[in-house]
PDB file of C-alpha atoms in Angstrom:
ATOM      1  CA  MET S   1      -1.730 -28.245 -36.988  1.00  0.00           C
ATOM      2  CA  ALA S   2      -5.334 -27.332 -38.306  1.00  0.00           C
ATOM      3  CA  ARG S   3      -7.159 -27.361 -35.088  1.00  0.00           C
ATOM      4  CA  GLU S   4      -4.933 -25.579 -33.290  1.00  0.00           C
ATOM      5  CA  ILE S   5      -4.605 -22.771 -35.515  1.00  0.00           C
ATOM      6  CA  LEU S   6      -8.661 -22.791 -36.750  1.00  0.00           C
ATOM      7  CA  GLN S   7     -10.152 -23.615 -33.302  1.00  0.00           C
ATOM      8  CA  THR S   8      -7.725 -23.314 -30.191  1.00  0.00           C
ATOM      9  CA  HIS S   9      -5.746 -20.372 -30.745  1.00  0.00           C
ATOM     10  CA  ASP S  10      -8.556 -18.720 -33.787  1.00  0.00           C
ATOM     11  CA  VAL S  11      -8.479 -15.060 -31.879  1.00  0.00           C
ATOM     12  CA  SER S  12      -4.423 -14.891 -31.884  1.00  0.00           C
ATOM     13  CA  PHE S  13      -4.488 -16.055 -35.757  1.00  0.00           C
ATOM     14  CA  SER S  14      -7.341 -14.028 -36.784  1.00  0.00           C
ATOM     15  CA  ASN S  15      -7.161 -10.404 -38.762  1.00  0.00           C
ATOM     16  CA  ARG S  16      -3.377 -11.161 -39.438  1.00  0.00           C
ATOM     17  CA  LEU S  17      -1.469  -9.761 -42.368  1.00  0.00           C
ATOM     18  CA  THR S  18      -2.174 -11.589 -45.559  1.00  0.00           C
ATOM     19  CA  PRO S  19       0.764 -12.565 -47.854  1.00  0.00           C
ATOM     20  CA  ASP S  20       0.043 -10.847 -51.127  1.00  0.00           C
ATOM     21  CA  SER S  21       0.303 -14.405 -52.873  1.00  0.00           C
ATOM     22  CA  LEU S  22      -3.160 -15.467 -51.280  1.00  0.00           C
ATOM     23  CA  THR S  23      -5.023 -12.691 -52.054  1.00  0.00           C
ATOM     24  CA  PRO S  24      -6.415 -13.802 -55.444  1.00  0.00           C
ATOM     25  CA  PHE S  25     -10.356 -14.244 -55.459  1.00  0.00           C
ATOM     26  CA  ARG S  26     -10.795 -12.319 -52.407  1.00  0.00           C
ATOM     27  CA  TYR S  27      -9.227 -15.924 -50.481  1.00  0.00           C
ATOM     28  CA  HIS S  28      -8.639 -13.634 -47.416  1.00  0.00           C
ATOM     29  CA  GLU S  29     -11.840 -12.214 -46.912  1.00  0.00           C
ATOM     30  CA  HIS S  30     -13.359 -15.418 -46.312  1.00  0.00           C
ATOM     31  CA  ALA S  31     -10.587 -17.944 -44.556  1.00  0.00           C
ATOM     32  CA  LEU S  32     -11.084 -18.210 -40.657  1.00  0.00           C
ATOM     33  CA  PRO S  33      -6.826 -17.566 -40.460  1.00  0.00           C
ATOM     34  CA  TRP S  34      -7.151 -13.720 -41.727  1.00  0.00           C
ATOM     35  CA  VAL S  35     -10.931 -12.525 -41.288  1.00  0.00           C
ATOM     36  CA  PRO S  36     -11.056 -10.343 -38.510  1.00  0.00           C
ATOM     37  CA  VAL S  37     -13.361 -11.052 -35.345  1.00  0.00           C
ATOM     38  CA  SER S  38     -16.896 -10.495 -36.876  1.00  0.00           C
ATOM     39  CA  PRO S  39     -20.349 -12.424 -37.610  1.00  0.00           C
ATOM     40  CA  LEU S  40     -18.643 -14.250 -40.500  1.00  0.00           C
ATOM     41  CA  TRP S  41     -15.545 -15.006 -38.140  1.00  0.00           C
ATOM     42  CA  ARG S  42     -18.184 -15.967 -35.406  1.00  0.00           C
ATOM     43  CA  ASN S  43     -20.011 -18.527 -37.868  1.00  0.00           C
ATOM     44  CA  LEU S  44     -16.941 -20.054 -39.670  1.00  0.00           C
ATOM     45  CA  ARG S  45     -15.389 -20.547 -35.936  1.00  0.00           C
ATOM     46  CA  ARG S  46     -18.765 -22.322 -34.871  1.00  0.00           C
ATOM     47  CA  ILE S  47     -18.448 -24.602 -37.944  1.00  0.00           C
ATOM     48  CA  CYS S  48     -15.059 -25.044 -37.473  1.00  0.00           C
ATOM     49  CA  ASN S  49     -16.003 -26.043 -33.626  1.00  0.00           C
ATOM     50  CA  VAL S  50     -19.240 -27.954 -33.915  1.00  0.00           C
ATOM     51  CA  HIS S  51     -18.898 -29.517 -37.527  1.00  0.00           C
ATOM     52  CA  LEU S  52     -15.465 -30.147 -38.515  1.00  0.00           C
ATOM     53  CA  PHE S  53     -13.121 -30.377 -35.521  1.00  0.00           C
ATOM     54  CA  ALA S  54     -15.044 -31.640 -32.640  1.00  0.00           C
ATOM     55  CA  SER S  55     -14.705 -35.201 -30.711  1.00  0.00           C
ATOM     56  CA  SER S  56     -17.316 -37.220 -32.453  1.00  0.00           C
ATOM     57  CA  THR S  57     -16.110 -35.879 -35.994  1.00  0.00           C
ATOM     58  CA  LEU S  58     -12.613 -36.980 -35.309  1.00  0.00           C
ATOM     59  CA  ASP S  59     -13.417 -40.316 -33.646  1.00  0.00           C
ATOM     60  CA  SER S  60     -15.326 -41.041 -36.519  1.00  0.00           C
ATOM     61  CA  SER S  61     -12.795 -40.733 -38.995  1.00  0.00           C
ATOM     62  CA  GLN S  62     -10.213 -42.427 -36.809  1.00  0.00           C
ATOM     63  CA  HIS S  63     -10.611 -45.744 -39.374  1.00  0.00           C
ATOM     64  CA  ILE S  64      -9.749 -43.665 -42.450  1.00  0.00           C
ATOM     65  CA  ARG S  65      -6.761 -42.684 -40.093  1.00  0.00           C
ATOM     66  CA  ARG S  66      -6.117 -46.055 -39.369  1.00  0.00           C
ATOM     67  CA  ARG S  67      -6.612 -47.355 -43.307  1.00  0.00           C
ATOM     68  CA  LYS S  68      -4.053 -44.667 -44.940  1.00  0.00           C
ATOM     69  CA  ILE S  69      -1.306 -45.013 -41.964  1.00  0.00           C
ATOM     70  CA  GLN S  70      -1.728 -49.333 -43.353  1.00  0.00           C
ATOM     71  CA  GLU S  71      -1.558 -48.253 -46.832  1.00  0.00           C
ATOM     72  CA  LEU S  72       1.712 -46.023 -46.396  1.00  0.00           C
ATOM     73  CA  LEU S  73       3.305 -48.927 -44.421  1.00  0.00           C
ATOM     74  CA  SER S  74       2.490 -51.354 -47.180  1.00  0.00           C
ATOM     75  CA  HIS S  75       3.411 -48.773 -49.821  1.00  0.00           C
ATOM     76  CA  VAL S  76       7.028 -48.700 -47.977  1.00  0.00           C
ATOM     77  CA  GLY S  77       7.389 -52.488 -47.498  1.00  0.00           C
ATOM     78  CA  LYS S  78       6.943 -53.086 -50.828  1.00  0.00           C
ATOM     79  CA  CYS S  79       9.873 -50.177 -51.587  1.00  0.00           C
ATOM     80  CA  SER S  80      11.965 -52.703 -49.002  1.00  0.00           C
ATOM     81  CA  GLU S  81      11.462 -55.775 -50.794  1.00  0.00           C
ATOM     82  CA  THR S  82      12.368 -54.657 -54.329  1.00  0.00           C
ATOM     83  CA  GLY S  83      15.061 -52.195 -53.140  1.00  0.00           C
ATOM     84  CA  SER S  84      13.304 -49.043 -53.672  1.00  0.00           C
ATOM     85  CA  LEU S  85      14.140 -45.425 -52.578  1.00  0.00           C
ATOM     86  CA  VAL S  86      11.399 -44.250 -50.612  1.00  0.00           C
ATOM     87  CA  ASN S  87      10.783 -40.362 -50.770  1.00  0.00           C
ATOM     88  CA  ILE S  88       9.693 -39.959 -46.971  1.00  0.00           C
ATOM     89  CA  GLY S  89       8.299 -36.501 -47.942  1.00  0.00           C
ATOM     90  CA  GLU S  90       6.411 -37.499 -50.999  1.00  0.00           C
ATOM     91  CA  ALA S  91       4.928 -40.857 -48.936  1.00  0.00           C
ATOM     92  CA  GLY S  92       4.231 -38.535 -46.396  1.00  0.00           C
ATOM     93  CA  PHE S  93       2.654 -35.796 -48.305  1.00  0.00           C
ATOM     94  CA  THR S  94       0.439 -38.516 -50.588  1.00  0.00           C
ATOM     95  CA  THR S  95      -0.603 -40.186 -47.257  1.00  0.00           C
ATOM     96  CA  THR S  96      -2.185 -36.948 -45.741  1.00  0.00           C
ATOM     97  CA  LEU S  97      -3.470 -35.649 -48.621  1.00  0.00           C
ATOM     98  CA  ASN S  98      -5.813 -38.685 -49.064  1.00  0.00           C
ATOM     99  CA  LEU S  99      -6.544 -38.698 -45.663  1.00  0.00           C
ATOM    100  CA  LEU S 100      -8.027 -35.311 -45.915  1.00  0.00           C
ATOM    101  CA  GLY S 101      -9.840 -36.255 -49.084  1.00  0.00           C
ATOM    102  CA  ASN S 102     -11.337 -38.913 -47.400  1.00  0.00           C
ATOM    103  CA  THR S 103     -12.556 -37.203 -44.203  1.00  0.00           C
ATOM    104  CA  ILE S 104     -13.662 -34.515 -46.504  1.00  0.00           C
ATOM    105  CA  ILE S 105     -14.675 -35.735 -49.708  1.00  0.00           C
ATOM    106  CA  SER S 106     -15.035 -39.880 -49.159  1.00  0.00           C
ATOM    107  CA  MET S 107     -12.145 -40.254 -51.870  1.00  0.00           C
ATOM    108  CA  ASP S 108      -8.448 -40.072 -52.590  1.00  0.00           C
ATOM    109  CA  LEU S 109      -6.934 -36.627 -53.266  1.00  0.00           C
ATOM    110  CA  ALA S 110      -3.753 -38.302 -54.634  1.00  0.00           C
ATOM    111  CA  ASP S 111      -4.550 -41.336 -56.781  1.00  0.00           C
ATOM    112  CA  PRO S 112      -1.852 -42.069 -58.950  1.00  0.00           C
ATOM    113  CA  THR S 113      -4.203 -44.240 -60.875  1.00  0.00           C
ATOM    114  CA  SER S 114      -6.901 -41.272 -61.629  1.00  0.00           C
ATOM    115  CA  GLU S 115      -5.760 -38.106 -63.321  1.00  0.00           C
ATOM    116  CA  SER S 116      -7.656 -35.595 -62.034  1.00  0.00           C
ATOM    117  CA  ALA S 117      -6.253 -36.660 -58.666  1.00  0.00           C
ATOM    118  CA  LYS S 118      -2.597 -36.803 -59.837  1.00  0.00           C
ATOM    119  CA  GLU S 119      -3.459 -33.049 -61.155  1.00  0.00           C
ATOM    120  CA  PHE S 120      -4.941 -32.171 -57.932  1.00  0.00           C
ATOM    121  CA  LYS S 121      -1.670 -33.363 -55.600  1.00  0.00           C
ATOM    122  CA  GLU S 122       0.370 -31.550 -58.281  1.00  0.00           C
ATOM    123  CA  LEU S 123      -1.726 -28.501 -57.877  1.00  0.00           C
ATOM    124  CA  VAL S 124      -1.648 -28.450 -54.165  1.00  0.00           C
ATOM    125  CA  TRP S 125       2.051 -29.043 -53.667  1.00  0.00           C
ATOM    126  CA  GLN S 126       2.776 -26.306 -56.384  1.00  0.00           C
ATOM    127  CA  ILE S 127       0.657 -23.531 -54.063  1.00  0.00           C
ATOM    128  CA  MET S 128       2.397 -25.289 -50.809  1.00  0.00           C
ATOM    129  CA  VAL S 129       5.887 -24.292 -52.307  1.00  0.00           C
ATOM    130  CA  GLU S 130       4.678 -21.099 -53.520  1.00  0.00           C
ATOM    131  CA  VAL S 131       3.453 -19.732 -50.489  1.00  0.00           C
ATOM    132  CA  GLY S 132       6.461 -20.733 -48.882  1.00  0.00           C
ATOM    133  CA  LYS S 133       8.599 -18.534 -51.061  1.00  0.00           C
ATOM    134  CA  PRO S 134       9.611 -15.262 -49.527  1.00  0.00           C
ATOM    135  CA  ASN S 135       8.043 -12.496 -51.311  1.00  0.00           C
ATOM    136  CA  LEU S 136       9.070  -8.630 -51.863  1.00  0.00           C
ATOM    137  CA  ALA S 137       6.149  -7.162 -51.873  1.00  0.00           C
ATOM    138  CA  ASP S 138       5.209  -8.953 -48.652  1.00  0.00           C
ATOM    139  CA  TYR S 139       7.691  -7.044 -47.261  1.00  0.00           C
ATOM    140  CA  PHE S 140       7.740  -3.476 -49.231  1.00  0.00           C
ATOM    141  CA  PRO S 141       3.778  -3.072 -49.907  1.00  0.00           C
ATOM    142  CA  VAL S 142       4.551  -0.357 -52.234  1.00  0.00           C
ATOM    143  CA  LEU S 143       5.145  -2.897 -54.621  1.00  0.00           C
ATOM    144  CA  LYS S 144       1.851  -5.287 -54.790  1.00  0.00           C
ATOM    145  CA  ARG S 145       0.443  -3.566 -57.051  1.00  0.00           C
ATOM    146  CA  VAL S 146       3.286  -4.491 -59.706  1.00  0.00           C
ATOM    147  CA  ASP S 147       3.577  -8.189 -57.994  1.00  0.00           C
ATOM    148  CA  PRO S 148       7.698  -7.724 -58.863  1.00  0.00           C
ATOM    149  CA  GLN S 149       7.606 -11.663 -58.842  1.00  0.00           C
ATOM    150  CA  GLY S 150       4.673 -12.809 -60.287  1.00  0.00           C
ATOM    151  CA  ALA S 151       3.776 -14.573 -57.187  1.00  0.00           C
ATOM    152  CA  ARG S 152       0.047 -13.299 -57.169  1.00  0.00           C
ATOM    153  CA  ARG S 153      -0.192 -13.872 -60.857  1.00  0.00           C
ATOM    154  CA  ARG S 154       1.060 -17.601 -60.400  1.00  0.00           C
ATOM    155  CA  MET S 155      -1.602 -17.980 -57.167  1.00  0.00           C
ATOM    156  CA  THR S 156      -4.302 -16.813 -59.165  1.00  0.00           C
ATOM    157  CA  GLY S 157      -3.771 -19.462 -61.492  1.00  0.00           C
ATOM    158  CA  TYR S 158      -3.362 -22.265 -59.227  1.00  0.00           C
ATOM    159  CA  PHE S 159      -6.697 -20.584 -57.151  1.00  0.00           C
ATOM    160  CA  ARG S 160      -8.627 -21.063 -59.902  1.00  0.00           C
ATOM    161  CA  ARG S 161      -8.006 -24.534 -60.951  1.00  0.00           C
ATOM    162  CA  LEU S 162      -7.952 -25.534 -57.593  1.00  0.00           C
ATOM    163  CA  PHE S 163     -11.455 -24.185 -57.436  1.00  0.00           C
ATOM    164  CA  ASP S 164     -12.801 -25.575 -60.554  1.00  0.00           C
ATOM    165  CA  VAL S 165     -11.710 -29.025 -59.013  1.00  0.00           C
ATOM    166  CA  PHE S 166     -14.130 -28.200 -56.080  1.00  0.00           C
ATOM    167  CA  GLN S 167     -16.787 -27.040 -57.743  1.00  0.00           C
ATOM    168  CA  GLY S 168     -16.950 -30.308 -59.794  1.00  0.00           C
ATOM    169  CA  ILE S 169     -16.813 -32.246 -56.176  1.00  0.00           C
ATOM    170  CA  ILE S 170     -19.487 -30.258 -55.290  1.00  0.00           C
ATOM    171  CA  LYS S 171     -21.544 -30.424 -58.270  1.00  0.00           C
ATOM    172  CA  SER S 172     -21.338 -34.118 -58.652  1.00  0.00           C
ATOM    173  CA  ARG S 173     -22.403 -34.590 -55.251  1.00  0.00           C
ATOM    174  CA  LEU S 174     -25.647 -32.065 -55.085  1.00  0.00           C
ATOM    175  CA  GLN S 175     -26.340 -34.338 -58.297  1.00  0.00           C
ATOM    176  CA  GLY S 176     -26.062 -37.685 -56.402  1.00  0.00           C
ATOM    177  CA  ARG S 177     -28.238 -36.643 -53.719  1.00  0.00           C
ATOM    178  CA  GLU S 178     -31.023 -35.726 -56.216  1.00  0.00           C
ATOM    179  CA  VAL S 179     -31.220 -39.715 -56.855  1.00  0.00           C
ATOM    180  CA  THR S 180     -33.694 -41.341 -55.538  1.00  0.00           C
ATOM    181  CA  GLY S 181     -32.304 -43.543 -52.802  1.00  0.00           C
ATOM    182  CA  SER S 182     -29.082 -42.005 -52.759  1.00  0.00           C
ATOM    183  CA  VAL S 183     -26.892 -42.199 -49.334  1.00  0.00           C
ATOM    184  CA  ARG S 184     -25.137 -40.103 -47.398  1.00  0.00           C
ATOM    185  CA  LYS S 185     -21.947 -40.389 -47.407  1.00  0.00           C
ATOM    186  CA  ASN S 186     -21.796 -38.420 -43.928  1.00  0.00           C
ATOM    187  CA  ASP S 187     -18.462 -36.301 -44.360  1.00  0.00           C
ATOM    188  CA  VAL S 188     -17.437 -33.205 -44.272  1.00  0.00           C
ATOM    189  CA  LEU S 189     -18.745 -31.923 -47.594  1.00  0.00           C
ATOM    190  CA  ASP S 190     -22.310 -33.203 -46.598  1.00  0.00           C
ATOM    191  CA  THR S 191     -22.026 -31.781 -43.527  1.00  0.00           C
ATOM    192  CA  LEU S 192     -21.466 -28.195 -45.037  1.00  0.00           C
ATOM    193  CA  LEU S 193     -24.450 -28.492 -47.481  1.00  0.00           C
ATOM    194  CA  GLU S 194     -27.078 -29.723 -44.958  1.00  0.00           C
ATOM    195  CA  LEU S 195     -26.071 -26.416 -43.300  1.00  0.00           C
ATOM    196  CA  SER S 196     -26.760 -24.819 -46.873  1.00  0.00           C
ATOM    197  CA  MET S 197     -23.208 -22.982 -46.892  1.00  0.00           C
ATOM    198  CA  GLU S 198     -22.597 -20.832 -50.211  1.00  0.00           C
ATOM    199  CA  GLU S 199     -20.553 -22.856 -52.926  1.00  0.00           C
ATOM    200  CA  PHE S 200     -17.940 -20.530 -52.174  1.00  0.00           C
ATOM    201  CA  GLN S 201     -17.756 -20.617 -48.579  1.00  0.00           C
ATOM    202  CA  ILE S 202     -16.873 -24.701 -48.959  1.00  0.00           C
ATOM    203  CA  LYS S 203     -14.706 -24.109 -51.315  1.00  0.00           C
ATOM    204  CA  HIS S 204     -12.451 -21.653 -49.270  1.00  0.00           C
ATOM    205  CA  LEU S 205     -12.891 -23.674 -46.126  1.00  0.00           C
ATOM    206  CA  PHE S 206     -11.773 -26.826 -48.177  1.00  0.00           C
ATOM    207  CA  PHE S 207      -8.788 -25.156 -49.273  1.00  0.00           C
ATOM    208  CA  VAL S 208      -7.868 -23.632 -45.297  1.00  0.00           C
ATOM    209  CA  SER S 209      -8.427 -27.355 -44.044  1.00  0.00           C
ATOM    210  CA  ILE S 210      -5.886 -28.874 -46.752  1.00  0.00           C
ATOM    211  CA  TYR S 211      -3.617 -25.740 -46.569  1.00  0.00           C
ATOM    212  CA  PHE S 212      -3.216 -25.837 -42.875  1.00  0.00           C
ATOM    213  CA  CYS S 213      -3.438 -29.303 -42.274  1.00  0.00           C
ATOM    214  CA  LEU S 214      -0.056 -29.984 -44.618  1.00  0.00           C
ATOM    215  CA  CYS S 215       1.678 -27.143 -42.973  1.00  0.00           C
TER     216      CYS S 215
END
């Protein structure tokens, strides 16, 4: 889905009407699906084509996909042995989020043993639910100023927490790169840092990749 929207049909999806809930922190001004065709749009498109969704990049992460699918099958198998119910939606969401996490930043984003990963998973889920709700402000623009359903207010809080998590991850990676003899992880984050992208641009690209892969 992400590749189709951000690469194959990017022109069709550019400069779309932005849901009011996605306007906090001017997110829509830096996210490829909503940015109008412009130098910024072309630069983001080039990054997606050359570095994020290139065949070589996808092929190099094939082992990650296999491992995460095997973990999913193992989880289902254990539930079968114990007679436990399997929440297919929850299991699929966790698998997809961890697959994205390992591709982007080489770590699970829904690790049940990690409090920070657990918080991140719940945060992404809340964002998905909020964006999926009908919002009166999208149908009656005059209501955007008052935010009658509180969607933009809630999303502002979600975005702030999400970007704080991303900032911590980026800071940790930059500190690790300064250590003598440190080994590059060769994931999406390393690629974006090599391109000397601004931190806020990396945060927005992270969110766009996660959002459209989970849609």
